[in-house]
Every structure is written in structure tokens, then in C-alpha cells.
Tab-separated table of C-alpha atoms and ligand atoms in Angstrom:
chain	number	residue	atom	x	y	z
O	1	UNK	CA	111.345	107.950	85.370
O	2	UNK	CA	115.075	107.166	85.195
O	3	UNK	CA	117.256	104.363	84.074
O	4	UNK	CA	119.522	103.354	86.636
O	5	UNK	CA	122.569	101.002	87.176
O	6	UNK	CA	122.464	98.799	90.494
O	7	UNK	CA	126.132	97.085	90.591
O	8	UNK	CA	125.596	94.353	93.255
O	9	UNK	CA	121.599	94.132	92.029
O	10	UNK	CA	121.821	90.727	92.288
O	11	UNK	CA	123.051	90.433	96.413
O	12	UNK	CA	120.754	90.939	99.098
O	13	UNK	CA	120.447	94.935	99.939
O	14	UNK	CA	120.453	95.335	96.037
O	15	UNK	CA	117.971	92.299	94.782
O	16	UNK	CA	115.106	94.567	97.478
O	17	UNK	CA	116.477	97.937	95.731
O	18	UNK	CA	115.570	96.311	92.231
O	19	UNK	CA	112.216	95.777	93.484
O	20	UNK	CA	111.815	98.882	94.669
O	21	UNK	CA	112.859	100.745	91.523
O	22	UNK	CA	110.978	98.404	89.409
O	23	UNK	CA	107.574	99.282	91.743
O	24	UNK	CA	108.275	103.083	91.831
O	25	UNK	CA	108.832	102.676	87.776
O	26	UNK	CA	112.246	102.850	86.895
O	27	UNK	CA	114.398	101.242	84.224
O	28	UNK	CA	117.257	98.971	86.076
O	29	UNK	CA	120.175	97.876	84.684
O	30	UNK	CA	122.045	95.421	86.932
O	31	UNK	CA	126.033	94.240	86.759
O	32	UNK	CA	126.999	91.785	89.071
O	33	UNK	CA	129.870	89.129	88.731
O	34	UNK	CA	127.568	86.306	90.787
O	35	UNK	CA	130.713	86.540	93.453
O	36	UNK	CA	128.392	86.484	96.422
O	37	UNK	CA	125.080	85.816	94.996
O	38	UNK	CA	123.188	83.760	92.540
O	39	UNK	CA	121.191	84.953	89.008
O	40	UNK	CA	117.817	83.322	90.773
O	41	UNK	CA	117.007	86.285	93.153
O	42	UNK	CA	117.040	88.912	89.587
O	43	UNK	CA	114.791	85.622	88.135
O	44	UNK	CA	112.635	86.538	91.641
O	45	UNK	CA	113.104	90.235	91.338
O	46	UNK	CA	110.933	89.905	87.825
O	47	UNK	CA	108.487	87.465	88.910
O	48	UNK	CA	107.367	89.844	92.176
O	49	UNK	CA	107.327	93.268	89.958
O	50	UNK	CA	106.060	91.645	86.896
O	51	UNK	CA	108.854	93.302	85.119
O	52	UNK	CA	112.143	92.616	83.255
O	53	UNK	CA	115.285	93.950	84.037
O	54	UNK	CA	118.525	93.849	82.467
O	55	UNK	CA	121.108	92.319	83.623
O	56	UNK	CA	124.617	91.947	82.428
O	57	UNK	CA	127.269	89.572	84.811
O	58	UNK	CA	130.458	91.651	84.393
O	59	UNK	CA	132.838	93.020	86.966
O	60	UNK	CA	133.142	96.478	88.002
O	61	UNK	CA	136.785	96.358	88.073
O	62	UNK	CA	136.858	95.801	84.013
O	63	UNK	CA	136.823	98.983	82.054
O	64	UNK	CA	135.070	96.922	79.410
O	65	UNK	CA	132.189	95.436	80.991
O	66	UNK	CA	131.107	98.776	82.482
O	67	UNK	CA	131.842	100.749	78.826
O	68	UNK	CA	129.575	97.989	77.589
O	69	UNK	CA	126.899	98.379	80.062
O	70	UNK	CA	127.141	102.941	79.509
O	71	UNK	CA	127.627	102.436	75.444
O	72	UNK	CA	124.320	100.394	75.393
O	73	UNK	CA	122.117	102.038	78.187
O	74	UNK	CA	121.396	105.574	78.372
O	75	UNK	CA	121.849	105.784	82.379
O	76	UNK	CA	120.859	108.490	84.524
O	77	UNK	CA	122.566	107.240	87.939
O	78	UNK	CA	124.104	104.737	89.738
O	79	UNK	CA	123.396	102.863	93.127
O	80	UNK	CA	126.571	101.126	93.790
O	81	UNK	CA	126.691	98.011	95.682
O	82	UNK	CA	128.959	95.590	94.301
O	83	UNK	CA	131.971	94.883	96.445
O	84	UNK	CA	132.689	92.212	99.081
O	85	UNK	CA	131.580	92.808	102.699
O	86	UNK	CA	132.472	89.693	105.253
O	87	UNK	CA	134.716	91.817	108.080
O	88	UNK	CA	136.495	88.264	109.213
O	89	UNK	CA	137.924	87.774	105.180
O	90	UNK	CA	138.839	91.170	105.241
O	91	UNK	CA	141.668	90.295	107.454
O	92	UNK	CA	142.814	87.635	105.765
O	93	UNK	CA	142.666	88.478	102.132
O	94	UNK	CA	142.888	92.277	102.723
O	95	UNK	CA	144.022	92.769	98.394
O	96	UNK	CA	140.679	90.775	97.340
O	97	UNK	CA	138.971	93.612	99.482
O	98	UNK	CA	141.071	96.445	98.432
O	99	UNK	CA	140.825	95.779	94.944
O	100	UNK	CA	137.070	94.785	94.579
O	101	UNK	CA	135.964	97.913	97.093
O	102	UNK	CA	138.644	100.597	96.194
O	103	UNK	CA	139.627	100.114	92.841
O	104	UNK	CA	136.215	98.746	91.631
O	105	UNK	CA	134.605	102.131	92.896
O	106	UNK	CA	137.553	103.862	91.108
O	107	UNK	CA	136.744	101.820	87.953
O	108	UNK	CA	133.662	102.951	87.795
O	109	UNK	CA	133.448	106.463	88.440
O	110	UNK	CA	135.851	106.662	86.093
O	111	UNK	CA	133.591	104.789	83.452
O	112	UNK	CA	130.576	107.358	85.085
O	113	UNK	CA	132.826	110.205	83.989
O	114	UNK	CA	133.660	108.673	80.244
O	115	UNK	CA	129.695	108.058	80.076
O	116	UNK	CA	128.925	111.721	81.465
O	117	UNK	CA	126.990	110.565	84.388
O	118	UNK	CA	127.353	111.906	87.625
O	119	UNK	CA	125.001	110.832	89.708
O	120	UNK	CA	125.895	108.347	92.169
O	121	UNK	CA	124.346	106.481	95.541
O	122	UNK	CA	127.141	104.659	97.258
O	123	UNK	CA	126.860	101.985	99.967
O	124	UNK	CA	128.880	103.211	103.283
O	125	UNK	CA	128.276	101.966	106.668
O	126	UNK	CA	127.981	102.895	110.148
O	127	UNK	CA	131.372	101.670	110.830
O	128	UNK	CA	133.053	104.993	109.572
O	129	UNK	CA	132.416	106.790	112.764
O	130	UNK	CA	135.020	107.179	115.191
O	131	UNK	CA	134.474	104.506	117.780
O	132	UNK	CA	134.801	107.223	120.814
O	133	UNK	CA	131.660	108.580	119.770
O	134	UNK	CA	128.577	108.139	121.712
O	135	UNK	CA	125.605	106.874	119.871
O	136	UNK	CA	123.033	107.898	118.485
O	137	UNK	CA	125.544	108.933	115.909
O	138	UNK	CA	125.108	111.629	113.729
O	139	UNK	CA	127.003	112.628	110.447
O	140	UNK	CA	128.750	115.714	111.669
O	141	UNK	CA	130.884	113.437	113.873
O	142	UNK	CA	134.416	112.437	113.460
O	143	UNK	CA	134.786	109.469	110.883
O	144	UNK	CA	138.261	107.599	111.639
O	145	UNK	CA	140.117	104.641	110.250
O	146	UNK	CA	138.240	100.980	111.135
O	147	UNK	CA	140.427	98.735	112.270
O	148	UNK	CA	139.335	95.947	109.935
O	149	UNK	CA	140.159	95.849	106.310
O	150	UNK	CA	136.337	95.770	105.356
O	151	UNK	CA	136.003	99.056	107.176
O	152	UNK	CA	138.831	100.603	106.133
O	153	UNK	CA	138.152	100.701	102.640
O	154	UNK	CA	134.318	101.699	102.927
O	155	UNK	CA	135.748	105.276	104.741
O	156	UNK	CA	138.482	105.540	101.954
O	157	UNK	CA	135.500	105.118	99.264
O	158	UNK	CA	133.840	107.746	101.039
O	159	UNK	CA	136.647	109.995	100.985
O	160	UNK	CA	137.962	109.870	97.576
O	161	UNK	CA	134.407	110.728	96.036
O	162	UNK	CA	133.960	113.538	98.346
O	163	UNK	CA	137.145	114.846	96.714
O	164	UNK	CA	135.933	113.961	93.262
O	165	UNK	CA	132.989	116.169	94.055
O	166	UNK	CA	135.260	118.850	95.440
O	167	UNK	CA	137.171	118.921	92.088
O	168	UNK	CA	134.191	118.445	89.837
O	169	UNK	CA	130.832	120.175	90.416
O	170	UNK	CA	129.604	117.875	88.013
O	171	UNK	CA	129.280	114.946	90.288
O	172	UNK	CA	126.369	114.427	92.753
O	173	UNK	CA	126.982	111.635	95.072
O	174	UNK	CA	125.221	109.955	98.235
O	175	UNK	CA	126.994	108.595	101.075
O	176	UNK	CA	124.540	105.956	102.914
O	177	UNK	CA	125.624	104.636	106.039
O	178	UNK	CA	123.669	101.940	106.727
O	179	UNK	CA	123.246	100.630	110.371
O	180	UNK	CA	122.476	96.738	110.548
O	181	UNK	CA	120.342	95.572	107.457
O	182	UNK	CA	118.193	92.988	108.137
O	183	UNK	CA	114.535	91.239	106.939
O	184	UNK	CA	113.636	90.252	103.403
O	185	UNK	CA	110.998	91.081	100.771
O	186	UNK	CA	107.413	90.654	102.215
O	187	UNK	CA	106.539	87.503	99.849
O	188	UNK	CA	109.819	85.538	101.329
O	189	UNK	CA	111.001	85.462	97.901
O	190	UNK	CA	114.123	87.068	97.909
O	191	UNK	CA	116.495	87.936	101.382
O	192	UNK	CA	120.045	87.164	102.750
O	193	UNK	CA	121.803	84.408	101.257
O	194	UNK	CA	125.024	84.154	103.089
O	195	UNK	CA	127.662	81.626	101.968
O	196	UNK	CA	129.141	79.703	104.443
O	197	UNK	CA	129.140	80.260	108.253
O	198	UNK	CA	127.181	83.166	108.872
O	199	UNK	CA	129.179	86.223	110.150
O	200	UNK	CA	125.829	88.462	111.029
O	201	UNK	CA	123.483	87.938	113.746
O	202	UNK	CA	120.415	87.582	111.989
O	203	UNK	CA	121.327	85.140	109.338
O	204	UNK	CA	122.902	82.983	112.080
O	205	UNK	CA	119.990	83.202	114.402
O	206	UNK	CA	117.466	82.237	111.337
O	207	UNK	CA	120.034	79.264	110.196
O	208	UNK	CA	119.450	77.932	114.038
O	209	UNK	CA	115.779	78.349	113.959
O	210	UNK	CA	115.819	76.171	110.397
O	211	UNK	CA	117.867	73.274	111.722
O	212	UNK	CA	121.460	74.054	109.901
O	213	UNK	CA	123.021	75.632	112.623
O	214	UNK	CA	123.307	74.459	116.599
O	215	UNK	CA	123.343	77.097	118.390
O	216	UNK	CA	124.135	80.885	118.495
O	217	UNK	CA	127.048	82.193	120.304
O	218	UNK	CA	126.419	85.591	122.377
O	219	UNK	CA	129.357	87.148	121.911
O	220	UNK	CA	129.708	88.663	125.434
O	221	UNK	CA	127.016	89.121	127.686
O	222	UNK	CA	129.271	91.947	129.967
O	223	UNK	CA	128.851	95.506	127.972
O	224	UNK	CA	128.123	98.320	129.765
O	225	UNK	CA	124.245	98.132	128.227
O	226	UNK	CA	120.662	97.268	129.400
O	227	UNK	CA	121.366	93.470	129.377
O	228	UNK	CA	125.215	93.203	129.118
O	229	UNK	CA	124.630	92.103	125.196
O	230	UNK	CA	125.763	94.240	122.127
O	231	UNK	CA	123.109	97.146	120.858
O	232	UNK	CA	123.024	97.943	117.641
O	233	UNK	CA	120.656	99.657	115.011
O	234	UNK	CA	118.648	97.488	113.132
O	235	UNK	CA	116.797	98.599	110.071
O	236	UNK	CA	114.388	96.585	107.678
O	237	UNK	CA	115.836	95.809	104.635
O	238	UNK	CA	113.125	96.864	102.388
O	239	UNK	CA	113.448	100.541	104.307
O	240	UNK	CA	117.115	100.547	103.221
O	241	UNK	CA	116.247	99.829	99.794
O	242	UNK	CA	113.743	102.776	99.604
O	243	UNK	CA	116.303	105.469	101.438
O	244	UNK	CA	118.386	104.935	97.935
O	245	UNK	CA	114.850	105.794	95.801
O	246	UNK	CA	114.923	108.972	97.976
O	247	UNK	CA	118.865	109.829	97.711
O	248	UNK	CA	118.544	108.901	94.172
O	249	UNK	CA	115.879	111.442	93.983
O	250	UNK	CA	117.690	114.162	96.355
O	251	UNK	CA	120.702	113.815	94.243
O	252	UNK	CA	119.227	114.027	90.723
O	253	UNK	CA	118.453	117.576	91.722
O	254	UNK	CA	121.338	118.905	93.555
O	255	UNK	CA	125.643	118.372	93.517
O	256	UNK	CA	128.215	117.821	96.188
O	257	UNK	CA	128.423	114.624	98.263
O	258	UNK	CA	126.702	114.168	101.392
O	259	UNK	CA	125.968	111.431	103.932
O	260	UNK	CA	123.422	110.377	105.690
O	261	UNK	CA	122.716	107.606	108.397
O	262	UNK	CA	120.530	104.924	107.286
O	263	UNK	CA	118.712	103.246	110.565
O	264	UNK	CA	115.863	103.015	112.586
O	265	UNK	CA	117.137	105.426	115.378
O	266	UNK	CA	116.581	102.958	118.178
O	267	UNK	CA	119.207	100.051	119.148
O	268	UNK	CA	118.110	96.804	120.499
O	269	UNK	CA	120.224	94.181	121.690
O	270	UNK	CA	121.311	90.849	120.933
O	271	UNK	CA	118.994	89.030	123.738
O	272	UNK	CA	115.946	91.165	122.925
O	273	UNK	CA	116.335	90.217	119.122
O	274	UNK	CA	116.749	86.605	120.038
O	275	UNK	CA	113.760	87.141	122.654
O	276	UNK	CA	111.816	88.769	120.198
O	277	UNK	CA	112.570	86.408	117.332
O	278	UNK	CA	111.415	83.297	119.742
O	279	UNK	CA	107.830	85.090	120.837
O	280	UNK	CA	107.115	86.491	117.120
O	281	UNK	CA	107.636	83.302	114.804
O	282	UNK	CA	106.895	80.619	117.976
O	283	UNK	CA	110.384	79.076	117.124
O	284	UNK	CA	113.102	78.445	120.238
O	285	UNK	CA	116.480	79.590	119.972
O	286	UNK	CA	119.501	77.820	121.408
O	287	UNK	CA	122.107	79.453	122.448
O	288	UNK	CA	125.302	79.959	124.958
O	289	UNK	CA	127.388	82.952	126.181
O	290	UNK	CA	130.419	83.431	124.702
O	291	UNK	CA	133.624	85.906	124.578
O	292	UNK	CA	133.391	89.093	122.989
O	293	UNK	CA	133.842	89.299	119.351
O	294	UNK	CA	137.362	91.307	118.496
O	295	UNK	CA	136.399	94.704	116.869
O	296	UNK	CA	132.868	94.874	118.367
O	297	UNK	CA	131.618	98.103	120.115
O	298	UNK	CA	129.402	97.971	122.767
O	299	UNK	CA	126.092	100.432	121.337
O	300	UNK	CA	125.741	101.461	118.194
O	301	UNK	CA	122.633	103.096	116.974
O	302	UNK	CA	121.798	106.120	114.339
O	303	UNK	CA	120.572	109.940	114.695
O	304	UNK	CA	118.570	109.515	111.282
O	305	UNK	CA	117.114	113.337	111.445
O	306	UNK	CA	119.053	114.395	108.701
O	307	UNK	CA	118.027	111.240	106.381
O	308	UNK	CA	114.358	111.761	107.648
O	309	UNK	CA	114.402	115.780	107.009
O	310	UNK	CA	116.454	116.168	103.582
O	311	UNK	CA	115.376	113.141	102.244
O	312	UNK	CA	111.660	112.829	102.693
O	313	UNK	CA	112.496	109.172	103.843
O	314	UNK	CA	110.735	106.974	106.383
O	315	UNK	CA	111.326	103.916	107.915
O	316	UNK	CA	108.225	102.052	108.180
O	317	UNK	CA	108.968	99.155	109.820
O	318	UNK	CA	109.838	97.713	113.447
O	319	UNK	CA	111.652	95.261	115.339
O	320	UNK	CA	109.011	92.440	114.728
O	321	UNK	CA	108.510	93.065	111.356
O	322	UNK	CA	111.814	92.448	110.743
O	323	UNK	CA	112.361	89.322	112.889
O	324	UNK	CA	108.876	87.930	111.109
O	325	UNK	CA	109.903	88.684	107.385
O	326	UNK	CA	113.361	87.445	108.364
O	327	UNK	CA	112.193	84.414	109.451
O	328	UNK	CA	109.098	83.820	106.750
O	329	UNK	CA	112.071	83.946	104.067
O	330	UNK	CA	114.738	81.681	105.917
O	331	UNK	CA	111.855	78.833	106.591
O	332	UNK	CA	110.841	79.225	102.767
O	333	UNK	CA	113.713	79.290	101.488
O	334	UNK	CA	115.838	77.334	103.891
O	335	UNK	CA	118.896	76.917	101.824
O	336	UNK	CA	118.612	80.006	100.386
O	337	UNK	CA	118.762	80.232	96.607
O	338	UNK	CA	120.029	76.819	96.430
M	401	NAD	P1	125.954	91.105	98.922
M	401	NAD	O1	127.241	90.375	98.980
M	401	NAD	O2	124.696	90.334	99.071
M	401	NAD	O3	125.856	91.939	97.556
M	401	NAD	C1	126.999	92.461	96.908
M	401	NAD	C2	126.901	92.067	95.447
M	401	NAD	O4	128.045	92.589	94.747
M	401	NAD	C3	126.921	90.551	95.230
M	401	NAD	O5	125.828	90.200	94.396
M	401	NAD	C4	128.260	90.273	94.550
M	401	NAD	O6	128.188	89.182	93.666
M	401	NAD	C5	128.530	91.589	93.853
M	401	NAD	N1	129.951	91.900	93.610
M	401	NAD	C6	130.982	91.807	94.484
M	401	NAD	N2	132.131	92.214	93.910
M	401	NAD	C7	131.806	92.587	92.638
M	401	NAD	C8	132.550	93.090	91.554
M	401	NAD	N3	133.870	93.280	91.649
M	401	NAD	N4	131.921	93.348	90.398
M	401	NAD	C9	130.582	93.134	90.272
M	401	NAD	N5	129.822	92.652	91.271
M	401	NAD	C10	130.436	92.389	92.447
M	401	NAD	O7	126.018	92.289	100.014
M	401	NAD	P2	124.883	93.248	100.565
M	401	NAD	O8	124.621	92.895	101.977
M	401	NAD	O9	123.755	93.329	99.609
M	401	NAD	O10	125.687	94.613	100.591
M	401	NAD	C11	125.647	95.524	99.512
M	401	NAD	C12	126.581	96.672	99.811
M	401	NAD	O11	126.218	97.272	101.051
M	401	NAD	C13	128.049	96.261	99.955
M	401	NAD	O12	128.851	97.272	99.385
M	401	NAD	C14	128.241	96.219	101.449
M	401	NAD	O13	129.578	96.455	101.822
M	401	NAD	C15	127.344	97.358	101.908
M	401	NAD	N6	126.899	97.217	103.297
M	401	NAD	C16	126.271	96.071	103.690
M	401	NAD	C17	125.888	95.918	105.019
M	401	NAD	C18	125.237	94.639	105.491
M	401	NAD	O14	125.201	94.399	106.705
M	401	NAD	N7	124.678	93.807	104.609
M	401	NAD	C19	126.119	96.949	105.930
M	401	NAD	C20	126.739	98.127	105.495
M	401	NAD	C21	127.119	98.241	104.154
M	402	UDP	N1	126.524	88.807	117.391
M	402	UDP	C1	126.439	87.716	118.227
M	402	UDP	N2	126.555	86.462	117.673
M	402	UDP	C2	126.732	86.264	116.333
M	402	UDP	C3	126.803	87.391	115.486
M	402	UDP	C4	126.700	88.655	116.038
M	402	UDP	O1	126.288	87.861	119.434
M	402	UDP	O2	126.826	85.106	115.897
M	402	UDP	C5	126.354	90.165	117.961
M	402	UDP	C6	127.562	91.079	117.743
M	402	UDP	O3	128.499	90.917	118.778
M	402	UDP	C7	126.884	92.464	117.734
M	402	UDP	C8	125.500	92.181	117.131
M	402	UDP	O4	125.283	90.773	117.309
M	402	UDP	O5	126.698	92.924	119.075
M	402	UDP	C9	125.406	92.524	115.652
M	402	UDP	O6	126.497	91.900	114.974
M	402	UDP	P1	126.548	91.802	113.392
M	402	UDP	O7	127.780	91.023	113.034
M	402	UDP	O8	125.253	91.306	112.851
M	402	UDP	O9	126.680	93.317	112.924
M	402	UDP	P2	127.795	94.438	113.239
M	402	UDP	O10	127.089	95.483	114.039
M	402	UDP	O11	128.915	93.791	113.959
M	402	UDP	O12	128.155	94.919	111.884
């Protein structure tokens, strides 16, 4: 069993990954500065396991907080999730995101390196690949430069650790590129906590569905797919969180940095999640066509052979399972941690 570091443990992909570990028997150590989440879902991460982790609030950007964190834990690798993630805000306050999601990954590898660990899982997404290619998407495909901020700095992450590899044969690192995260924890006692308006579809269609929002907007109902409505990947939440038990496992034995798509394989589209959100939970969902959202592709959807062969990784669950465990958090929880 290992002792591992979750920066970003307490936000939603990393609150399920704390689970996870905790079930499978690891030690977790969490930093998070509480920027986009709240201290109650680590407080629900120990009451579901029935075990304690530690957790330190501290920023990945300070050299002091993450000596602190290496001086008193003996870790064995990192899952790194901490950085901030809203596409819209990236625009606006492009520093805030290159400095939490550039230098902050810079900060702490170089902390990794002081502390002699080199094992590291690091949160990419889909929206590396070149735009021009034609899903399913595979990892041998072109990568190019997102045109949002947010984007931008997830393929410039990837890039400078796959040269820190290339220079130092010490490091082992794993690029996930997660498709569309979605769902919660079984028990509906942790899941997505967005502040504000949500940006995602599933948060906004479950803030309908509870009463705090109006209505969802379709943003355009005219792509060249089976119902004119964005398709994109969607993968349970609680899968994700066990692909980075397997990497973590993958990597511990092997160096170099390597990438692998995180999804179900199959897209569905906007209308047959909201369809199949309405007929699973019995809950109608208002909503209106609207113009296309700026930046958005029409399909998007993984080739997840390569996460599936190398890293003896699964994903278990399906479109309703997700919509159900979505929902069973959202109507327990319906302001969230608040
Ligand atoms: P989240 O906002 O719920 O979690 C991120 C956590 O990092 C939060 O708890 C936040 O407080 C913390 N954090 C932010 N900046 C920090 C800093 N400088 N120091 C310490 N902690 C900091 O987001 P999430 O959905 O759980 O995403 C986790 C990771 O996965 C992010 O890197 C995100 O970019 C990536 N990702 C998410 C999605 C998605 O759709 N949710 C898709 C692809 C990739
Ligand atoms: N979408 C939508 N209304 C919303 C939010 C999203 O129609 O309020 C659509 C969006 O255009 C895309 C899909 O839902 O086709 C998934 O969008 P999301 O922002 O969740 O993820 P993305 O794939 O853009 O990262």
C-alpha cells in the first residue's frame, strides 16, 4: 500500500479519488487551498470509508506548504488535481489560470524532485486534441493549442512534464485525459459542487430539476450529429477516480510519461442526456434552443483501448447510472455542501 498526495482532494473528481484510495487501502494526504471547494466533502470522504485522512489547506504554488506536506509524509506519488477549471474565467482572468495551472504544476514537481518522488498522475483533458480530428479520438493524434485559456494551459502542463521525463528517467508520470466527468459517489454524499452559474451540462441540468435554475439552454440544436445537439463522452465519475488507482499502479512500476484517454468510448448527446435524465429519475426538464456555445465542437468522444489494455482499467458504469447518481446527490444535497 502507498501513501499518496491528492492536491485538489477536496474538489469533486478528487473528493471520489480519496474514496477510492481509502477503499483500495492507501494512505492519502490531501492539499487543497478550499478555492473551489469546501473542507465538508474530506469530513464525507471519512465518514463513507470509515477512515481518516490527512489533510493540510495550503497552496500548491507555495514552496512551503508543499516542503511541509514532503518533510512530514513519506509519499510515494502524486495525483494532481488542484488548479482552476471554469473555460468562461479562463478568458477573462487568463494570469489566475496561468499561474494556479502552470506554475502550480511547476511548483510542485519541483517540490516532487527536492522530496525524491517521481511518480506523478496528472489531470489533462480531452480538449488537447486537435479539433480537426475525427472522434473517437485516440492518443497518437495531433494535440494542438485550445483556443481558451483553460485549455491552453492543460496541453502546456502536458508538455513540459513530458520533457521533464525526457531529461530525467527518474520521473514516471500519467497524462489522463478525461472526457466529460459526471455522477457522484453512490451514497449521494459527496459530487459536483459548482459555484455560481453552472458552466457544465450536468450540473445545470440537475440545478433545473432541483428548482434553482429555470431552464436549460441547448446550445445549438444544428450540428452535423444524430439530433443536431452536441455529442460528447461522458464517463462516471467514480470510473474516473479508479483509472488514477490503475495509472497510479502502471506508473509505480515503469518511467516515461504517457497518456491515455479517460471515457466511456461512446458519445451521447445533449437531448438524449436530458431525455434520459427525465425517464430515469421521473423529473421534467425545461428547456429552450439556443445559439451555439463559442469554442464548442460538434462530437467528441474517446478511443479508450489503450487505457483499457495497459491499464487493466474498466469503466463500469452507463449512461443511466450516471444521470441516477447525478441526480440522487443534487436532490440530497440540493445546495451542495452548503
Ligand atoms: P474542482 O474545482 O472541483 O477541484 C479542484 C480542486 O483544486 C479544488 O478543491 C480547489 O480548491 C483546488 N485548488 C485550485 N487551485 C489550487 C491551488 N493553487 N492550490 C491548492 N489547491 C487548489 O475540479 P474537478 O472537476 O475536481 O477537476 C479536477 C482536475 O481535473 C482539474 O485540474 C481540472 O482541470 C481537471 N479536469 C476536470 C474536468 C471536469 O469536467 N470536471 C475535465 C477535465 C479535466
Ligand atoms: N451544453 C448545453 N447547455 C449547457 C451546458 C452545456 O447545451 O448549459 C452542451 C455543450 O454545448 C456541449 C455539451 O453540453 O455540447 C457538454 O458541455 P460541457 O460544458 O458539459 O462540457 P464540454 O464538453 O464543453 O467540456
Amino acid at each position: 500500500m502507498a501513501k499518496i498526495l491528492v492536491t485538489g482532494g477536496a474538489g469533486y473528481i478528487g473528493s471520489h479519488t480519496c474514496v477510492e484510495l481509502l477503499n483500495a487501502g492507501h494512505q492519502v494526504v490531501v492539499l487543497d487551498n478550499l478555492s473551489n471547494s469546501s473542507e465538508e466533502s474530506l469530513n464525507r470522504v471519512q465518514a463513507l470509508t470509515g477512515k481518516t485522512l490527512d489533510f493540510i489547506q495550503g497552496d500548491i504554488r507555495r514552496a512551503e506548504d508543499l516542503d511541509q506536506v514532503f518533510n512530514t509524509h513519506q509519499i510515494d506519488a502524486v495525483i494532481h488535481f488542484a488548479g482552476l477549471k471554469a473555460v468562461g474565467e479562463s478568458q477573462q482572468i487568463p494570469l489566475a489560470y496561468f499561474d494556479n495551472n502552470i506554475s502550480g504544476s511547476i511548483s510542485l514537481t519541483q517540490a516532487m524532485q527536492r522530496a525524491g518522488v517521481f511518480n506523478l498522475v496528472f489531470s489533462s483533458s480531452a480538449t488537447v486534441y486537435d479539433e480537426a480530428n475525427t472522434s473517437p479520438l485516440n492518443e497518437t493524434m495531433p494535440t494542438a493549442m485550445p483556443t481558451n485559456n483553460y485549455g491552453y494551459t492543460k496541453l502546456i502542463v502536458e508538455q513540459l512534464l513530458e520533457k521533464l521525463s525526457l531529461a530525467d528517467p527518474r520521473w514516471s508520470i500519467a497524462l489522463l485525459r478525461y472526457f466529460n466527468p459526471v455522477g457522484a459517489h453512490k451514497s449521494g454524499r459527496i459530487g459536483e459542487d459548482p459555484q455560481g452559474i453552472p458552466n457544465n451540462l450536468m450540473p445545470y441540468i440537475t440545478q433545473v430539476a432541483v428548482g434553482r435554475r429555470e431552464k436549460l439552454s441547448i446550445y445549438g440544436n444544428d450540428y452535423d450529429t444524430v439530433d443536431g445537439t452536441g455529442v460528447r463522452d461522458y464517463i462516471h465519475v467514480v470510473d474516473l477516480a479508479n483509472a488514477h488507482l490503475c495509472a497510479l499502479t502502471n506508473r509505480l512500476n515503469a518511467t516515461g510519461c504517457r497518456a491515455w484517454n479517460i471515457g466511456t468510448g461512446h458519445g451521447s448527446s445533449v437531448l438524449e442526456v436530458k431525455n434520459t435524465f427525465e425517464q430515469v429519475n421521473g423529473v421534467a426538464i425545461t428547456f429552450e434552443f439556443a445559439e451555439r456555445r463559442a469554442g464548442d465542437v460538434a462530437t467528441s468522444y474517446a478511443d479508450n483501448s489503450r487505457a483499457i489494455s495497459e491499464l487493466n482499467w474498466q469503466p463500469q458504469y452507463d449512461l443511466e447510472d450516471m444521470l441516477i447518481d447525478s441526480w440522487n446527490w443534487q436532490k440530497q444535497n440540493p445546495k451542495g455542501y452548503h
